[in-house]
Amino acid sequence: MSTPAHTAFYDDARAYDVAFSYRDVEAELSFLIDVAGRFGRGSLDSVLELASGPGYHAVAAARRGLSATALDLSAPMIERAKIKAKEARVDVDGVVADMARFTLKEPVDLAFNLLTSISYLLSSDDLHAHFRSVAAAVRPGGVYVVENNHPNDFWTREHFQPSRWTMKQGDVEVFTSWIDEPPVIDIVRQTYSVVARTEVSDGAGKRTLTDQATLRMVWPQELKAYGEAHGFRLAAFYGALDVDVAIDDPKAWRTVAVMVRDG
Ligand SMILES: C[S@@+](CC[C@H](N)C(=O)[O-])C[C@H]1O[C@@H](n2cnc3c(N)ncnc32)[C@H](O)[C@@H]1O
C-alpha cells in the first residue's frame, strides 16, 4: 500500500474542508464535464472522484444528477463526503481505499483526480498500479482527468515558497501554512518532503496540527506515458481547469491531463 501522508491534517476532515473551500467547485466541475463531452465517447452518467478528500466535486456532480463515487485513503474524509452529500440531499457512494490499488463494482464514464493528489503516489510501481486500477474503473471511451502541479512550479521552485492563508466557515477558522521549513528534495526519486502546519479554532477550542509528507514531482510526459502503458490516450493538456488556458500559456499554473480510455 502507498504511504499515507499528512495524516493528522487529512484525518481532521472538517478542518480540511474549511481550508480548501476557496475553490470554485461548480466551475471546475463544468470544466470536467465539458472535456468529457469534447474528448470522450458516449453519455456521461457516472463519475469517480479519486483521492476525493471531502468530495467537493463528487457531491456537486451528484447534485447535477450524476451517479457519484468518492474514493479516499482517509476514512474521516469519506465520512465528511457522506455528511456533505446528506446535507445536499444527494447520494454519494464512499469508498475507503488506496488509489494505487482498488476495484469498483461498475466502471464509470468519467474519473478525476484533483488538487495535485496524484503526487502522493511515490513509486513507479504505485503509479503503474494506479493507472491499471483506473483503466479497469473507466469504461472504454470514458475519460480520466488529472490535475497536477505545473512544471514551472518545480523549475522555478515556486512550489517550495511558503504559502499561508486563513478560511472561516461558521464557528470554524483554519489557518494553513504550506511549508514551514525548506523541503528535503531527492532528485533521483523525484520526491520532496515538506512540513505543513494547520491551526484550527472551533467549538472544541484551538489546536495545531503539524505534519510531514513526502510527495513526488510527477511531470506531464510521465502522466502521458503511464496512461498509455495502461490503455489511455492523451487527448489534451491544459494549464488550469479551464479550456481557455493552454499548458504553455503564461497564465498556466497547473498540469491538467485529459486522457481517454481505449476501446
Ligand atoms: C490535497 S488532498 C485533495 C483532496 C481532493 N482531491 C480535493 O480536491 O480537495 C489529497 C487527498 O489525497 C488523499 N490520499 C493520499 N494518498 C492517497 C492514496 N494513496 N489513495 C487514496 N487517497 C489518498 C488524502 O487522504 C487527501 O484526502
PDB file of C-alpha atoms and ligand atoms in Angstrom:
ATOM      1  CA  MET A   1       0.000   0.000   0.000  1.00  0.00           C
ATOM      2  CA  SER A   2       1.257   3.515  -0.687  1.00  0.00           C
ATOM      3  CA  THR A   3       2.242   5.565   2.341  1.00  0.00           C
ATOM      4  CA  PRO A   4      -0.434   7.767   3.914  1.00  0.00           C
ATOM      5  CA  ALA A   5       0.710  11.364   4.132  1.00  0.00           C
ATOM      6  CA  HIS A   6      -0.369  14.485   6.007  1.00  0.00           C
ATOM      7  CA  THR A   7      -2.401  12.088   8.139  1.00  0.00           C
ATOM      8  CA  ALA A   8      -3.151  14.490  11.006  1.00  0.00           C
ATOM      9  CA  PHE A   9      -4.415  17.128   8.599  1.00  0.00           C
ATOM     10  CA  TYR A  10      -6.488  14.778   6.431  1.00  0.00           C
ATOM     11  CA  ASP A  11      -7.978  12.995   9.430  1.00  0.00           C
ATOM     12  CA  ASP A  12      -9.259  16.374  10.645  1.00  0.00           C
ATOM     13  CA  ALA A  13     -11.553  16.347   7.631  1.00  0.00           C
ATOM     14  CA  ARG A  14     -13.778  19.237   8.761  1.00  0.00           C
ATOM     15  CA  ALA A  15     -10.688  21.479   9.041  1.00  0.00           C
ATOM     16  CA  TYR A  16      -9.507  20.414   5.559  1.00  0.00           C
ATOM     17  CA  ASP A  17     -12.978  21.067   4.198  1.00  0.00           C
ATOM     18  CA  VAL A  18     -12.854  24.655   5.503  1.00  0.00           C
ATOM     19  CA  ALA A  19      -9.209  25.280   4.491  1.00  0.00           C
ATOM     20  CA  PHE A  20      -9.815  24.330   0.831  1.00  0.00           C
ATOM     21  CA  SER A  21     -13.290  25.767   0.437  1.00  0.00           C
ATOM     22  CA  TYR A  22     -11.897  28.733  -1.568  1.00  0.00           C
ATOM     23  CA  ARG A  23     -12.231  26.898  -4.897  1.00  0.00           C
ATOM     24  CA  ASP A  24     -14.971  27.447  -7.477  1.00  0.00           C
ATOM     25  CA  VAL A  25     -16.181  23.827  -7.422  1.00  0.00           C
ATOM     26  CA  GLU A  26     -19.081  24.403  -9.831  1.00  0.00           C
ATOM     27  CA  ALA A  27     -16.812  25.952 -12.485  1.00  0.00           C
ATOM     28  CA  GLU A  28     -14.238  23.181 -12.037  1.00  0.00           C
ATOM     29  CA  LEU A  29     -16.921  20.513 -12.376  1.00  0.00           C
ATOM     30  CA  SER A  30     -18.269  22.229 -15.512  1.00  0.00           C
ATOM     31  CA  PHE A  31     -14.753  22.019 -16.988  1.00  0.00           C
ATOM     32  CA  LEU A  32     -14.585  18.270 -16.193  1.00  0.00           C
ATOM     33  CA  ILE A  33     -17.979  17.644 -17.795  1.00  0.00           C
ATOM     34  CA  ASP A  34     -17.029  19.808 -20.782  1.00  0.00           C
ATOM     35  CA  VAL A  35     -13.794  17.907 -21.561  1.00  0.00           C
ATOM     36  CA  ALA A  36     -15.523  14.544 -21.022  1.00  0.00           C
ATOM     37  CA  GLY A  37     -18.002  15.616 -23.730  1.00  0.00           C
ATOM     38  CA  ARG A  38     -15.326  17.020 -26.079  1.00  0.00           C
ATOM     39  CA  PHE A  39     -12.957  14.049 -25.965  1.00  0.00           C
ATOM     40  CA  GLY A  40     -14.892  11.056 -24.617  1.00  0.00           C
ATOM     41  CA  ARG A  41     -17.483   8.923 -26.329  1.00  0.00           C
ATOM     42  CA  GLY A  42     -20.953   8.041 -25.121  1.00  0.00           C
ATOM     43  CA  SER A  43     -23.089   9.531 -22.418  1.00  0.00           C
ATOM     44  CA  LEU A  44     -21.960  10.875 -19.069  1.00  0.00           C
ATOM     45  CA  ASP A  45     -23.932   9.361 -16.227  1.00  0.00           C
ATOM     46  CA  SER A  46     -21.345   8.392 -13.624  1.00  0.00           C
ATOM     47  CA  VAL A  47     -18.222   9.922 -12.067  1.00  0.00           C
ATOM     48  CA  LEU A  48     -15.468   8.770  -9.746  1.00  0.00           C
ATOM     49  CA  GLU A  49     -13.522  11.303  -7.666  1.00  0.00           C
ATOM     50  CA  LEU A  50     -10.136   9.805  -6.723  1.00  0.00           C
ATOM     51  CA  ALA A  51      -8.239  10.995  -3.631  1.00  0.00           C
ATOM     52  CA  SER A  52     -11.500  12.819  -3.118  1.00  0.00           C
ATOM     53  CA  GLY A  53     -10.882  14.397   0.268  1.00  0.00           C
ATOM     54  CA  PRO A  54     -14.314  15.634   1.396  1.00  0.00           C
ATOM     55  CA  GLY A  55     -15.653  15.054  -2.113  1.00  0.00           C
ATOM     56  CA  TYR A  56     -16.475  18.633  -3.125  1.00  0.00           C
ATOM     57  CA  HIS A  57     -16.776  17.657  -6.791  1.00  0.00           C
ATOM     58  CA  ALA A  58     -18.445  14.271  -6.220  1.00  0.00           C
ATOM     59  CA  VAL A  59     -21.163  15.975  -4.167  1.00  0.00           C
ATOM     60  CA  ALA A  60     -21.566  18.725  -6.788  1.00  0.00           C
ATOM     61  CA  ALA A  61     -21.806  16.054  -9.528  1.00  0.00           C
ATOM     62  CA  ALA A  62     -24.494  14.206  -7.572  1.00  0.00           C
ATOM     63  CA  ARG A  63     -26.385  17.499  -7.252  1.00  0.00           C
ATOM     64  CA  ARG A  64     -26.342  17.666 -11.065  1.00  0.00           C
ATOM     65  CA  GLY A  65     -27.974  14.239 -11.229  1.00  0.00           C
ATOM     66  CA  LEU A  66     -24.866  12.133 -11.903  1.00  0.00           C
ATOM     67  CA  SER A  67     -24.119   8.903 -10.093  1.00  0.00           C
ATOM     68  CA  ALA A  68     -21.063   9.795  -7.966  1.00  0.00           C
ATOM     69  CA  THR A  69     -18.416   7.832  -6.085  1.00  0.00           C
ATOM     70  CA  ALA A  70     -15.747   9.352  -3.825  1.00  0.00           C
ATOM     71  CA  LEU A  71     -12.631   7.296  -3.025  1.00  0.00           C
ATOM     72  CA  ASP A  72     -10.001   8.252  -0.474  1.00  0.00           C
ATOM     73  CA  LEU A  73      -7.465   6.533   1.775  1.00  0.00           C
ATOM     74  CA  SER A  74      -8.718   8.513   4.762  1.00  0.00           C
ATOM     75  CA  ALA A  75     -11.891   7.182   6.434  1.00  0.00           C
ATOM     76  CA  PRO A  76     -12.630  10.606   8.052  1.00  0.00           C
ATOM     77  CA  MET A  77     -12.512  12.221   4.588  1.00  0.00           C
ATOM     78  CA  ILE A  78     -15.047   9.729   3.232  1.00  0.00           C
ATOM     79  CA  GLU A  79     -17.179  10.261   6.327  1.00  0.00           C
ATOM     80  CA  ARG A  80     -17.029  14.006   5.638  1.00  0.00           C
ATOM     81  CA  ALA A  81     -18.046  13.433   1.977  1.00  0.00           C
ATOM     82  CA  LYS A  82     -21.072  11.460   3.177  1.00  0.00           C
ATOM     83  CA  ILE A  83     -22.046  14.237   5.604  1.00  0.00           C
ATOM     84  CA  LYS A  84     -21.777  16.813   2.807  1.00  0.00           C
ATOM     85  CA  ALA A  85     -23.857  14.600   0.493  1.00  0.00           C
ATOM     86  CA  LYS A  86     -26.511  14.208   3.187  1.00  0.00           C
ATOM     87  CA  GLU A  87     -26.589  17.973   3.739  1.00  0.00           C
ATOM     88  CA  ALA A  88     -27.052  18.422  -0.030  1.00  0.00           C
ATOM     89  CA  ARG A  89     -29.759  15.689  -0.016  1.00  0.00           C
ATOM     90  CA  VAL A  90     -27.945  13.550  -2.581  1.00  0.00           C
ATOM     91  CA  ASP A  91     -26.291  10.126  -2.602  1.00  0.00           C
ATOM     92  CA  VAL A  92     -22.538   9.728  -2.945  1.00  0.00           C
ATOM     93  CA  ASP A  93     -21.010   6.274  -2.755  1.00  0.00           C
ATOM     94  CA  GLY A  94     -17.978   6.457  -0.440  1.00  0.00           C
ATOM     95  CA  VAL A  95     -15.032   4.076  -0.765  1.00  0.00           C
ATOM     96  CA  VAL A  96     -12.097   3.981   1.660  1.00  0.00           C
ATOM     97  CA  ALA A  97      -9.232   2.612  -0.455  1.00  0.00           C
ATOM     98  CA  ASP A  98      -5.757   3.228  -1.776  1.00  0.00           C
ATOM     99  CA  MET A  99      -5.980   4.857  -5.212  1.00  0.00           C
ATOM    100  CA  ALA A 100      -2.921   2.801  -6.208  1.00  0.00           C
ATOM    101  CA  ARG A 101      -4.855  -0.450  -5.986  1.00  0.00           C
ATOM    102  CA  PHE A 102      -8.634  -0.501  -5.994  1.00  0.00           C
ATOM    103  CA  THR A 103     -11.576  -2.018  -7.827  1.00  0.00           C
ATOM    104  CA  LEU A 104     -15.048  -0.617  -8.422  1.00  0.00           C
ATOM    105  CA  LYS A 105     -18.238  -2.620  -8.781  1.00  0.00           C
ATOM    106  CA  GLU A 106     -19.088  -0.863 -12.085  1.00  0.00           C
ATOM    107  CA  PRO A 107     -16.874   1.170 -14.440  1.00  0.00           C
ATOM    108  CA  VAL A 108     -17.644   4.892 -14.650  1.00  0.00           C
ATOM    109  CA  ASP A 109     -17.845   7.358 -17.551  1.00  0.00           C
ATOM    110  CA  LEU A 110     -15.531   9.964 -16.017  1.00  0.00           C
ATOM    111  CA  ALA A 111     -12.847   9.756 -13.321  1.00  0.00           C
ATOM    112  CA  PHE A 112     -10.880  12.709 -11.964  1.00  0.00           C
ATOM    113  CA  ASN A 113      -8.033  13.270  -9.552  1.00  0.00           C
ATOM    114  CA  LEU A 114      -7.712  16.897  -8.443  1.00  0.00           C
ATOM    115  CA  LEU A 115      -5.522  19.302  -6.485  1.00  0.00           C
ATOM    116  CA  THR A 116      -2.210  17.519  -7.210  1.00  0.00           C
ATOM    117  CA  SER A 117      -3.240  14.437  -5.223  1.00  0.00           C
ATOM    118  CA  ILE A 118      -1.548  12.084  -7.701  1.00  0.00           C
ATOM    119  CA  SER A 119       1.754  13.277  -6.220  1.00  0.00           C
ATOM    120  CA  TYR A 120       1.054  11.058  -3.205  1.00  0.00           C
ATOM    121  CA  LEU A 121       1.962   8.065  -5.371  1.00  0.00           C
ATOM    122  CA  LEU A 122       5.687   7.974  -4.755  1.00  0.00           C
ATOM    123  CA  SER A 123       6.959   4.949  -6.612  1.00  0.00           C
ATOM    124  CA  SER A 124       6.759   3.968 -10.259  1.00  0.00           C
ATOM    125  CA  ASP A 125       5.164   0.690  -9.136  1.00  0.00           C
ATOM    126  CA  ASP A 126       2.371   2.639  -7.446  1.00  0.00           C
ATOM    127  CA  LEU A 127       1.862   4.858 -10.491  1.00  0.00           C
ATOM    128  CA  HIS A 128       1.624   1.794 -12.747  1.00  0.00           C
ATOM    129  CA  ALA A 129      -0.770   0.103 -10.316  1.00  0.00           C
ATOM    130  CA  HIS A 130      -2.833   3.306 -10.137  1.00  0.00           C
ATOM    131  CA  PHE A 131      -3.255   3.633 -13.901  1.00  0.00           C
ATOM    132  CA  ARG A 132      -4.025  -0.100 -14.128  1.00  0.00           C
ATOM    133  CA  SER A 133      -6.773   0.324 -11.498  1.00  0.00           C
ATOM    134  CA  VAL A 134      -8.180   3.462 -13.151  1.00  0.00           C
ATOM    135  CA  ALA A 135      -8.205   1.745 -16.570  1.00  0.00           C
ATOM    136  CA  ALA A 136     -10.374  -1.002 -15.078  1.00  0.00           C
ATOM    137  CA  ALA A 137     -12.618   1.569 -13.386  1.00  0.00           C
ATOM    138  CA  VAL A 138     -13.307   3.699 -16.507  1.00  0.00           C
ATOM    139  CA  ARG A 139     -15.345   2.263 -19.385  1.00  0.00           C
ATOM    140  CA  PRO A 140     -13.914   2.293 -22.945  1.00  0.00           C
ATOM    141  CA  GLY A 141     -14.425   5.781 -24.402  1.00  0.00           C
ATOM    142  CA  GLY A 142     -14.591   7.207 -20.866  1.00  0.00           C
ATOM    143  CA  VAL A 143     -12.263   9.933 -19.623  1.00  0.00           C
ATOM    144  CA  TYR A 144      -9.697  10.353 -16.840  1.00  0.00           C
ATOM    145  CA  VAL A 145      -8.638  13.895 -15.857  1.00  0.00           C
ATOM    146  CA  VAL A 146      -5.613  14.535 -13.635  1.00  0.00           C
ATOM    147  CA  GLU A 147      -4.895  17.991 -12.173  1.00  0.00           C
ATOM    148  CA  ASN A 148      -1.298  18.199 -11.027  1.00  0.00           C
ATOM    149  CA  ASN A 149       1.378  20.829 -10.425  1.00  0.00           C
ATOM    150  CA  HIS A 150       2.605  22.798 -13.417  1.00  0.00           C
ATOM    151  CA  PRO A 151       6.254  22.004 -14.261  1.00  0.00           C
ATOM    152  CA  ASN A 152       7.152  25.690 -13.770  1.00  0.00           C
ATOM    153  CA  ASP A 153       6.327  25.225 -10.083  1.00  0.00           C
ATOM    154  CA  PHE A 154       9.287  22.883  -9.852  1.00  0.00           C
ATOM    155  CA  TRP A 155      11.660  24.626 -12.301  1.00  0.00           C
ATOM    156  CA  THR A 156      11.268  27.943 -10.531  1.00  0.00           C
ATOM    157  CA  ARG A 157      10.840  26.372  -7.070  1.00  0.00           C
ATOM    158  CA  GLU A 158       7.701  28.463  -6.684  1.00  0.00           C
ATOM    159  CA  HIS A 159       6.038  25.384  -5.171  1.00  0.00           C
ATOM    160  CA  PHE A 160       8.529  25.435  -2.306  1.00  0.00           C
ATOM    161  CA  GLN A 161       7.829  29.026  -1.282  1.00  0.00           C
ATOM    162  CA  PRO A 162       5.806  29.393   1.932  1.00  0.00           C
ATOM    163  CA  SER A 163       2.128  29.976   1.319  1.00  0.00           C
ATOM    164  CA  ARG A 164      -0.264  30.923   4.138  1.00  0.00           C
ATOM    165  CA  TRP A 165      -3.989  31.526   4.200  1.00  0.00           C
ATOM    166  CA  THR A 166      -6.960  31.605   6.569  1.00  0.00           C
ATOM    167  CA  MET A 167     -10.500  30.414   5.834  1.00  0.00           C
ATOM    168  CA  LYS A 168     -13.578  30.622   8.062  1.00  0.00           C
ATOM    169  CA  GLN A 169     -16.925  28.818   7.918  1.00  0.00           C
ATOM    170  CA  GLY A 170     -19.401  29.265  10.747  1.00  0.00           C
ATOM    171  CA  ASP A 171     -17.513  28.796  14.024  1.00  0.00           C
ATOM    172  CA  VAL A 172     -14.556  27.031  12.362  1.00  0.00           C
ATOM    173  CA  GLU A 173     -11.465  29.064  11.448  1.00  0.00           C
ATOM    174  CA  VAL A 174      -8.456  27.373   9.846  1.00  0.00           C
ATOM    175  CA  PHE A 175      -5.027  28.899   9.253  1.00  0.00           C
ATOM    176  CA  THR A 176      -2.896  26.830   6.871  1.00  0.00           C
ATOM    177  CA  SER A 177       0.846  27.183   6.424  1.00  0.00           C
ATOM    178  CA  TRP A 178       2.211  25.207   3.487  1.00  0.00           C
ATOM    179  CA  ILE A 179       5.871  24.599   4.178  1.00  0.00           C
ATOM    180  CA  ASP A 180       7.301  25.858   7.425  1.00  0.00           C
ATOM    181  CA  GLU A 181      10.815  24.618   6.667  1.00  0.00           C
ATOM    182  CA  PRO A 182      12.809  24.214   3.431  1.00  0.00           C
ATOM    183  CA  PRO A 183      11.789  20.965   1.690  1.00  0.00           C
ATOM    184  CA  VAL A 184      14.100  17.972   1.508  1.00  0.00           C
ATOM    185  CA  ILE A 185      14.410  17.134  -2.176  1.00  0.00           C
ATOM    186  CA  ASP A 186      15.501  13.763  -3.559  1.00  0.00           C
ATOM    187  CA  ILE A 187      16.151  14.392  -7.239  1.00  0.00           C
ATOM    188  CA  VAL A 188      16.642  10.733  -8.118  1.00  0.00           C
ATOM    189  CA  ARG A 189      13.342   9.597  -6.650  1.00  0.00           C
ATOM    190  CA  GLN A 190      11.723  12.878  -7.795  1.00  0.00           C
ATOM    191  CA  THR A 191      10.347  13.387  -4.290  1.00  0.00           C
ATOM    192  CA  TYR A 192      10.256  16.213  -1.777  1.00  0.00           C
ATOM    193  CA  SER A 193       9.422  16.112   1.921  1.00  0.00           C
ATOM    194  CA  VAL A 194       7.647  19.052   3.479  1.00  0.00           C
ATOM    195  CA  VAL A 195       6.272  20.096   6.848  1.00  0.00           C
ATOM    196  CA  ALA A 196       2.885  21.785   6.877  1.00  0.00           C
ATOM    197  CA  ARG A 197       1.090  23.352   9.827  1.00  0.00           C
ATOM    198  CA  THR A 198      -2.593  23.989  10.395  1.00  0.00           C
ATOM    199  CA  GLU A 199      -4.140  25.947  13.269  1.00  0.00           C
ATOM    200  CA  VAL A 200      -7.773  25.123  13.857  1.00  0.00           C
ATOM    201  CA  SER A 201     -10.101  27.122  16.036  1.00  0.00           C
ATOM    202  CA  ASP A 202     -13.629  25.750  16.568  1.00  0.00           C
ATOM    203  CA  GLY A 203     -16.190  24.876  19.239  1.00  0.00           C
ATOM    204  CA  ALA A 204     -13.690  22.387  20.722  1.00  0.00           C
ATOM    205  CA  GLY A 205     -11.055  25.103  21.244  1.00  0.00           C
ATOM    206  CA  LYS A 206      -7.752  25.648  19.449  1.00  0.00           C
ATOM    207  CA  ARG A 207      -5.375  23.008  18.137  1.00  0.00           C
ATOM    208  CA  THR A 208      -2.290  22.920  15.941  1.00  0.00           C
ATOM    209  CA  LEU A 209      -1.689  20.075  13.509  1.00  0.00           C
ATOM    210  CA  THR A 210       1.865  19.733  12.307  1.00  0.00           C
ATOM    211  CA  ASP A 211       2.643  17.002   9.878  1.00  0.00           C
ATOM    212  CA  GLN A 212       5.135  15.877   7.353  1.00  0.00           C
ATOM    213  CA  ALA A 213       4.531  14.470   3.896  1.00  0.00           C
ATOM    214  CA  THR A 214       6.616  13.151   1.059  1.00  0.00           C
ATOM    215  CA  LEU A 215       5.325  13.842  -2.418  1.00  0.00           C
ATOM    216  CA  ARG A 216       6.501  13.078  -5.935  1.00  0.00           C
ATOM    217  CA  MET A 217       7.138  15.567  -8.706  1.00  0.00           C
ATOM    218  CA  VAL A 218       5.103  13.932 -11.473  1.00  0.00           C
ATOM    219  CA  TRP A 219       5.822  15.592 -14.833  1.00  0.00           C
ATOM    220  CA  PRO A 220       3.368  15.964 -17.737  1.00  0.00           C
ATOM    221  CA  GLN A 221       5.111  13.494 -20.037  1.00  0.00           C
ATOM    222  CA  GLU A 222       5.064  10.905 -17.235  1.00  0.00           C
ATOM    223  CA  LEU A 223       1.291  11.190 -16.948  1.00  0.00           C
ATOM    224  CA  LYS A 224       1.071  10.579 -20.695  1.00  0.00           C
ATOM    225  CA  ALA A 225       3.452   7.604 -20.562  1.00  0.00           C
ATOM    226  CA  TYR A 226       1.806   5.920 -17.549  1.00  0.00           C
ATOM    227  CA  GLY A 227      -1.603   6.453 -19.111  1.00  0.00           C
ATOM    228  CA  GLU A 228      -0.524   4.993 -22.444  1.00  0.00           C
ATOM    229  CA  ALA A 229       1.014   1.986 -20.694  1.00  0.00           C
ATOM    230  CA  HIS A 230      -2.425   1.105 -19.300  1.00  0.00           C
ATOM    231  CA  GLY A 231      -4.880   1.789 -22.108  1.00  0.00           C
ATOM    232  CA  PHE A 232      -5.348   5.569 -22.082  1.00  0.00           C
ATOM    233  CA  ARG A 233      -4.660   8.032 -24.912  1.00  0.00           C
ATOM    234  CA  LEU A 234      -3.718  11.601 -24.056  1.00  0.00           C
ATOM    235  CA  ALA A 235      -6.382  13.860 -25.604  1.00  0.00           C
ATOM    236  CA  ALA A 236      -5.221  17.238 -24.278  1.00  0.00           C
ATOM    237  CA  PHE A 237      -3.117  19.104 -21.769  1.00  0.00           C
ATOM    238  CA  TYR A 238      -4.416  22.311 -20.205  1.00  0.00           C
ATOM    239  CA  GLY A 239      -2.747  24.792 -17.860  1.00  0.00           C
ATOM    240  CA  ALA A 240      -5.715  25.095 -15.481  1.00  0.00           C
ATOM    241  CA  LEU A 241      -9.183  23.609 -15.018  1.00  0.00           C
ATOM    242  CA  ASP A 242     -10.173  25.978 -17.810  1.00  0.00           C
ATOM    243  CA  VAL A 243     -10.358  25.185 -21.543  1.00  0.00           C
ATOM    244  CA  ASP A 244      -9.079  28.686 -22.348  1.00  0.00           C
ATOM    245  CA  VAL A 245      -5.735  28.182 -20.568  1.00  0.00           C
ATOM    246  CA  ALA A 246      -3.227  26.140 -22.590  1.00  0.00           C
ATOM    247  CA  ILE A 247      -0.433  24.383 -20.724  1.00  0.00           C
ATOM    248  CA  ASP A 248       2.174  26.728 -22.252  1.00  0.00           C
ATOM    249  CA  ASP A 249       0.079  29.853 -21.657  1.00  0.00           C
ATOM    250  CA  PRO A 250       1.800  32.415 -19.376  1.00  0.00           C
ATOM    251  CA  LYS A 251      -1.275  32.099 -17.131  1.00  0.00           C
ATOM    252  CA  ALA A 252      -0.887  28.303 -16.834  1.00  0.00           C
ATOM    253  CA  TRP A 253      -0.397  27.187 -13.235  1.00  0.00           C
ATOM    254  CA  ARG A 254      -1.462  23.535 -13.358  1.00  0.00           C
ATOM    255  CA  THR A 255      -0.889  20.455 -15.487  1.00  0.00           C
ATOM    256  CA  VAL A 256      -4.307  19.163 -16.448  1.00  0.00           C
ATOM    257  CA  ALA A 257      -4.101  15.921 -18.439  1.00  0.00           C
ATOM    258  CA  VAL A 258      -7.242  14.681 -20.200  1.00  0.00           C
ATOM    259  CA  MET A 259      -6.968  11.006 -21.115  1.00  0.00           C
ATOM    260  CA  VAL A 260      -9.424   8.796 -22.989  1.00  0.00           C
ATOM    261  CA  ARG A 261      -9.792   5.097 -22.263  1.00  0.00           C
ATOM    262  CA  ASP A 262      -9.059   2.997 -25.371  1.00  0.00           C
ATOM    263  CA  GLY A 263     -11.508   0.514 -26.765  1.00  0.00           C
TER     264      GLY A 263
HETATM  265  C1  LIG B   1      -4.671  17.571  -1.283  1.00  0.00           C
HETATM  266  S1  LIG B   1      -5.964  16.498  -0.760  1.00  0.00           S
HETATM  267  C2  LIG B   1      -7.046  16.692  -2.150  1.00  0.00           C
HETATM  268  C3  LIG B   1      -8.456  16.247  -1.916  1.00  0.00           C
HETATM  269  C4  LIG B   1      -9.418  16.480  -3.077  1.00  0.00           C
HETATM  270  N1  LIG B   1      -8.907  15.864  -4.296  1.00  0.00           N
HETATM  271  C5  LIG B   1      -9.680  17.931  -3.316  1.00  0.00           C
HETATM  272  O1  LIG B   1      -9.670  18.347  -4.487  1.00  0.00           O
HETATM  273  O2  LIG B   1      -9.951  18.669  -2.361  1.00  0.00           O
HETATM  274  C6  LIG B   1      -5.249  14.903  -1.013  1.00  0.00           C
HETATM  275  C7  LIG B   1      -6.150  13.736  -0.642  1.00  0.00           C
HETATM  276  O3  LIG B   1      -5.499  12.552  -1.110  1.00  0.00           O
HETATM  277  C8  LIG B   1      -5.749  11.510  -0.196  1.00  0.00           C
HETATM  278  N2  LIG B   1      -4.760  10.457  -0.433  1.00  0.00           N
HETATM  279  C9  LIG B   1      -3.410  10.495  -0.215  1.00  0.00           C
HETATM  280  N3  LIG B   1      -2.854   9.343  -0.611  1.00  0.00           N
HETATM  281  C10 LIG B   1      -3.864   8.562  -1.093  1.00  0.00           C
HETATM  282  C11 LIG B   1      -3.913   7.255  -1.651  1.00  0.00           C
HETATM  283  N4  LIG B   1      -2.808   6.527  -1.801  1.00  0.00           N
HETATM  284  N5  LIG B   1      -5.107   6.761  -2.041  1.00  0.00           N
HETATM  285  C12 LIG B   1      -6.252   7.498  -1.885  1.00  0.00           C
HETATM  286  N6  LIG B   1      -6.257   8.744  -1.367  1.00  0.00           N
HETATM  287  C13 LIG B   1      -5.073   9.273  -0.973  1.00  0.00           C
HETATM  288  C14 LIG B   1      -5.669  12.183   1.162  1.00  0.00           C
HETATM  289  O4  LIG B   1      -6.293  11.409   2.176  1.00  0.00           O
HETATM  290  C15 LIG B   1      -6.381  13.503   0.849  1.00  0.00           C
HETATM  291  O5  LIG B   1      -7.763  13.426   1.113  1.00  0.00           O
END
